[in-house]
Amino acid sequence: MMPSLVARCLAGALLVLTSACVQQQQAPSVSPAASPVLSWKALLIGGDDAQPVFSNAVDTLQQRLAAFGVAAQDIAVLKSDAPPGEGVANRANVERQVHRLAGTAATGCFVFITAHGYPRGGLVLARSRIVIRPGDLDRLLERACGALPTVVIASGCFSGVYTDDATLRRPNRIILAAARADLPSFGCSASERYTYYDGCFLDALQQGAPWQAIAARVSQCVSGIERRSGDPPSHPQAFFGASVARLAAF
């Protein structure tokens, strides 16, 4: 791992979310197996603006979800390069928008976070100078989504901390991460449109495709780009909860 890449992956990570940041209404506890997903609510977060790749991925994914039929009012977008206001990817707005993921028994929760990562920490919200740690994300999702089917895409260096975390590994959750917990991911460059992982994820994401198949295609794609670019393997990670193991995308 090159020193310059490590520096970018560590940029902006100074503070940690605390439990005081996650006081939201408890979502209804519903068995996903008995409640097929008919609609989705999504939160898309570009956590850093050091390079344009993060906002690019969020913008493209927003368009893709709209094409899949996800209602505009059910897609929340937060970006580090947004003008001051409710669209900024900061702690307060993340808490507010996660709360809005709460829905009926026929709702699925989808969270996409792309940002620089902090070793043994999580992904960075540069505007708030914090790291979203796995335990904090778990509490936010538990209060908003409860037992509803929930898909989390964590894209950034060392993002395997989310798939490794026991609190996040609940039966109703799917978690995909761009890299093993001890490894960086690549493509955080002004010369790239997306990071390697985000570009591969956008290519692999197909409506109605099983999430397990999407994860496999993303990993294969990332490995191919890393080999061609001469970068070391990042080893994307995945966790599939027992009750959503066969869940399809949107």
Coordinates of C-alpha atoms in Angstrom, one line a residue:
M1 CA 0.0 0.0 0.0
M2 CA 1.5 3.3 -1.1
P3 CA 2.0 6.1 1.6
S4 CA -0.1 8.5 -0.5
L5 CA -3.0 6.1 -0.6
V6 CA -2.8 5.5 3.1
A7 CA -2.9 9.3 3.6
R8 CA -6.0 9.7 1.5
C9 CA -7.7 6.8 3.2
L10 CA -7.0 8.4 6.6
A11 CA -7.9 11.9 5.7
G12 CA -10.5 13.6 7.8
A13 CA -11.0 10.8 10.4
L14 CA -10.8 12.5 13.8
L15 CA -13.9 11.8 15.9
V16 CA -16.3 8.9 16.5
L17 CA -20.1 8.7 16.4
T18 CA -21.6 8.0 19.9
S19 CA -24.7 6.4 21.0
A20 CA -26.2 9.8 21.7
C21 CA -26.3 10.3 18.0
V22 CA -28.8 7.5 17.3
Q23 CA -31.9 8.3 19.3
Q24 CA -34.6 7.5 16.6
Q25 CA -37.9 5.8 16.7
Q26 CA -37.9 2.0 16.9
A27 CA -39.0 0.4 13.6
P28 CA -41.6 -2.3 13.6
S29 CA -40.2 -5.7 14.2
V30 CA -41.3 -7.8 11.2
S31 CA -40.1 -11.1 9.9
P32 CA -38.6 -10.7 6.4
A33 CA -39.4 -14.3 5.5
A34 CA -43.2 -13.5 6.0
S35 CA -43.0 -10.1 4.4
P36 CA -41.8 -10.0 0.8
V37 CA -40.2 -6.7 -0.2
L38 CA -42.5 -4.7 -2.5
S39 CA -40.8 -1.3 -2.2
W40 CA -37.5 0.1 -1.2
K41 CA -36.2 3.1 0.7
A42 CA -32.6 4.1 0.0
L43 CA -30.0 6.3 1.5
L44 CA -26.9 7.1 -0.7
I45 CA -23.9 8.8 1.0
G46 CA -20.8 10.2 -0.6
G47 CA -18.8 10.8 2.6
D48 CA -15.8 12.7 1.2
D49 CA -15.1 15.2 -1.5
A50 CA -11.3 14.9 -1.7
Q51 CA -11.9 13.3 -5.1
P52 CA -15.0 13.4 -7.3
V53 CA -15.3 9.6 -7.4
F54 CA -17.6 9.4 -4.4
S55 CA -20.2 11.9 -5.6
N56 CA -20.0 10.4 -9.1
A57 CA -21.0 7.0 -7.7
V58 CA -23.9 8.4 -5.7
D59 CA -25.3 10.4 -8.6
T60 CA -25.2 7.4 -10.9
L61 CA -26.7 5.1 -8.4
Q62 CA -29.5 7.6 -7.7
Q63 CA -30.4 7.5 -11.4
R64 CA -30.2 3.7 -11.5
L65 CA -32.6 3.3 -8.6
A66 CA -35.0 5.7 -10.2
A67 CA -34.9 3.6 -13.3
F68 CA -35.6 0.5 -11.2
G69 CA -38.8 2.2 -10.0
V70 CA -37.8 3.4 -6.6
A71 CA -39.8 6.5 -5.9
A72 CA -37.9 9.8 -5.9
Q73 CA -39.2 10.6 -2.4
D74 CA -37.7 7.3 -1.2
I75 CA -34.2 8.0 -2.4
A76 CA -32.2 10.3 0.0
V77 CA -28.8 11.6 -1.2
L78 CA -26.1 13.1 1.0
K79 CA -22.8 14.3 -0.4
S80 CA -19.8 15.9 1.1
D81 CA -19.6 18.4 -1.8
A82 CA -23.3 19.5 -1.5
P83 CA -24.1 23.1 -0.6
P84 CA -24.8 23.8 3.1
G85 CA -28.1 22.4 4.1
E86 CA -30.0 19.1 4.3
G87 CA -28.1 17.5 1.4
V88 CA -24.7 17.6 3.1
A89 CA -23.1 14.3 4.2
N90 CA -22.7 15.1 7.9
R91 CA -23.6 13.4 11.1
A92 CA -26.9 15.2 11.7
N93 CA -28.2 14.6 8.2
V94 CA -27.2 10.9 8.2
E95 CA -29.1 10.4 11.4
R96 CA -32.1 12.1 10.1
Q97 CA -32.2 10.3 6.8
V98 CA -31.6 6.8 8.3
H99 CA -34.6 7.5 10.5
R100 CA -36.7 8.0 7.3
L101 CA -35.8 4.5 6.1
A102 CA -38.5 3.2 8.5
G103 CA -41.4 1.7 6.6
T104 CA -44.1 -1.0 6.6
A105 CA -43.6 -4.7 6.6
A106 CA -43.4 -4.6 2.7
T107 CA -40.4 -2.2 2.8
G108 CA -36.7 -2.9 2.3
C109 CA -33.9 -0.6 3.5
F110 CA -30.9 0.1 1.3
V111 CA -27.8 2.1 2.4
F112 CA -24.9 2.9 0.1
I113 CA -21.8 4.6 1.6
T114 CA -18.7 5.4 -0.4
A115 CA -15.9 7.3 1.2
H116 CA -12.3 7.1 2.5
G117 CA -11.9 4.6 5.2
Y118 CA -10.1 4.5 8.6
P119 CA -8.2 1.4 9.8
R120 CA -10.1 -0.6 12.4
G121 CA -12.7 2.2 12.4
G122 CA -15.0 2.6 9.4
L123 CA -15.9 5.0 6.6
V124 CA -15.4 8.8 7.0
L125 CA -17.8 11.7 6.9
A126 CA -15.4 14.4 6.1
R127 CA -17.7 17.3 6.7
S128 CA -18.3 16.2 10.3
R129 CA -14.8 14.8 10.7
I130 CA -16.1 11.6 12.1
V131 CA -15.9 7.9 11.4
I132 CA -19.1 5.8 11.1
R133 CA -18.2 2.8 13.2
P134 CA -20.0 -0.5 12.7
G135 CA -21.7 -0.4 16.1
D136 CA -23.1 3.0 15.4
L137 CA -24.4 2.0 12.0
D138 CA -26.0 -1.1 13.6
R139 CA -27.9 1.0 16.2
L140 CA -29.1 3.4 13.5
L141 CA -30.3 0.6 11.3
E142 CA -31.9 -1.3 14.2
R143 CA -33.9 1.7 15.3
A144 CA -35.0 2.6 11.7
C145 CA -35.4 -0.7 9.9
G146 CA -35.7 -3.2 12.7
A147 CA -36.1 -6.7 11.1
L148 CA -36.9 -5.4 7.7
P149 CA -34.7 -6.7 4.9
T150 CA -31.7 -4.4 4.8
V151 CA -28.8 -4.1 2.3
V152 CA -25.7 -2.1 3.2
I153 CA -23.0 -1.4 0.6
A154 CA -19.8 -0.1 2.4
S155 CA -17.3 1.1 -0.2
G156 CA -13.8 2.3 0.9
C157 CA -10.5 1.3 2.4
F158 CA -10.7 -1.2 5.3
S159 CA -14.5 -1.4 4.9
G160 CA -14.5 -5.1 5.8
V161 CA -14.8 -3.9 9.4
Y162 CA -18.6 -3.8 8.6
T163 CA -18.8 -7.4 7.4
D164 CA -16.7 -8.6 10.2
D165 CA -18.7 -6.9 13.0
A166 CA -20.9 -9.3 15.0
T167 CA -23.5 -6.6 15.8
L168 CA -24.1 -5.8 12.2
R169 CA -24.3 -9.5 11.1
R170 CA -28.1 -9.9 11.7
P171 CA -30.3 -12.5 9.9
N172 CA -32.2 -9.8 7.9
R173 CA -29.1 -8.0 6.6
I174 CA -26.8 -8.2 3.5
I175 CA -23.5 -6.3 3.8
L176 CA -21.1 -5.9 0.9
A177 CA -17.7 -4.2 1.5
A178 CA -15.1 -3.0 -0.9
A179 CA -12.1 -4.5 0.9
R180 CA -10.9 -6.7 3.7
A181 CA -10.8 -5.0 7.1
D182 CA -7.0 -4.8 6.9
L183 CA -6.7 -3.7 3.3
P184 CA -7.2 -0.6 1.2
S185 CA -9.4 -0.4 -1.9
F186 CA -8.3 1.5 -5.0
G187 CA -9.4 4.0 -7.6
C188 CA -9.6 7.1 -5.3
S189 CA -8.2 9.4 -7.9
A190 CA -9.2 12.5 -9.8
S191 CA -8.4 10.7 -13.0
E192 CA -11.1 8.0 -12.3
R193 CA -14.8 8.4 -12.7
Y194 CA -15.5 5.9 -9.9
T195 CA -13.4 3.9 -7.5
Y196 CA -12.7 0.3 -8.7
Y197 CA -15.4 -1.1 -6.4
D198 CA -18.0 1.4 -7.2
G199 CA -17.6 1.1 -10.9
C200 CA -17.8 -2.7 -10.7
F201 CA -20.9 -2.5 -8.4
L202 CA -22.7 -0.2 -10.8
D203 CA -21.9 -2.5 -13.7
A204 CA -23.1 -5.6 -11.7
L205 CA -26.2 -4.1 -10.2
Q206 CA -29.2 -5.5 -12.1
Q207 CA -32.8 -5.3 -11.0
G208 CA -34.1 -8.7 -10.0
A209 CA -30.6 -10.3 -9.8
P210 CA -29.8 -12.1 -6.6
W211 CA -27.5 -10.1 -4.3
Q212 CA -25.2 -13.1 -4.0
A213 CA -24.7 -13.1 -7.8
I214 CA -24.1 -9.4 -7.8
A215 CA -21.5 -9.7 -5.0
A216 CA -19.7 -12.4 -7.0
R217 CA -19.6 -10.4 -10.2
V218 CA -18.3 -7.3 -8.3
S219 CA -15.5 -9.3 -6.7
Q220 CA -14.5 -10.8 -10.0
C221 CA -14.6 -7.4 -11.7
V222 CA -12.5 -5.7 -9.0
S223 CA -9.9 -8.5 -9.1
G224 CA -9.6 -8.1 -12.8
I225 CA -9.0 -4.3 -12.6
E226 CA -6.5 -4.7 -9.8
R227 CA -4.5 -7.3 -11.9
R228 CA -4.5 -5.0 -14.9
S229 CA -3.5 -2.0 -12.9
G230 CA -0.8 -3.7 -10.9
D231 CA -2.5 -3.0 -7.6
P232 CA -2.5 -5.6 -4.8
P233 CA -5.8 -7.5 -4.1
S234 CA -8.3 -5.7 -1.9
H235 CA -10.5 -8.8 -1.4
P236 CA -14.1 -7.4 -1.3
Q237 CA -16.2 -9.0 1.4
A238 CA -19.8 -10.0 1.8
F239 CA -22.2 -11.2 4.5
F240 CA -25.6 -12.7 3.8
G241 CA -28.0 -13.1 6.7
A242 CA -30.0 -16.4 6.8
S243 CA -33.4 -14.8 6.2
V244 CA -32.3 -12.7 3.1
A245 CA -29.7 -15.1 1.6
R246 CA -31.8 -15.4 -1.6
L247 CA -33.0 -11.8 -1.7
A248 CA -32.9 -10.1 -5.2
A249 CA -32.1 -6.5 -5.9
F250 CA -35.0 -4.1 -6.1

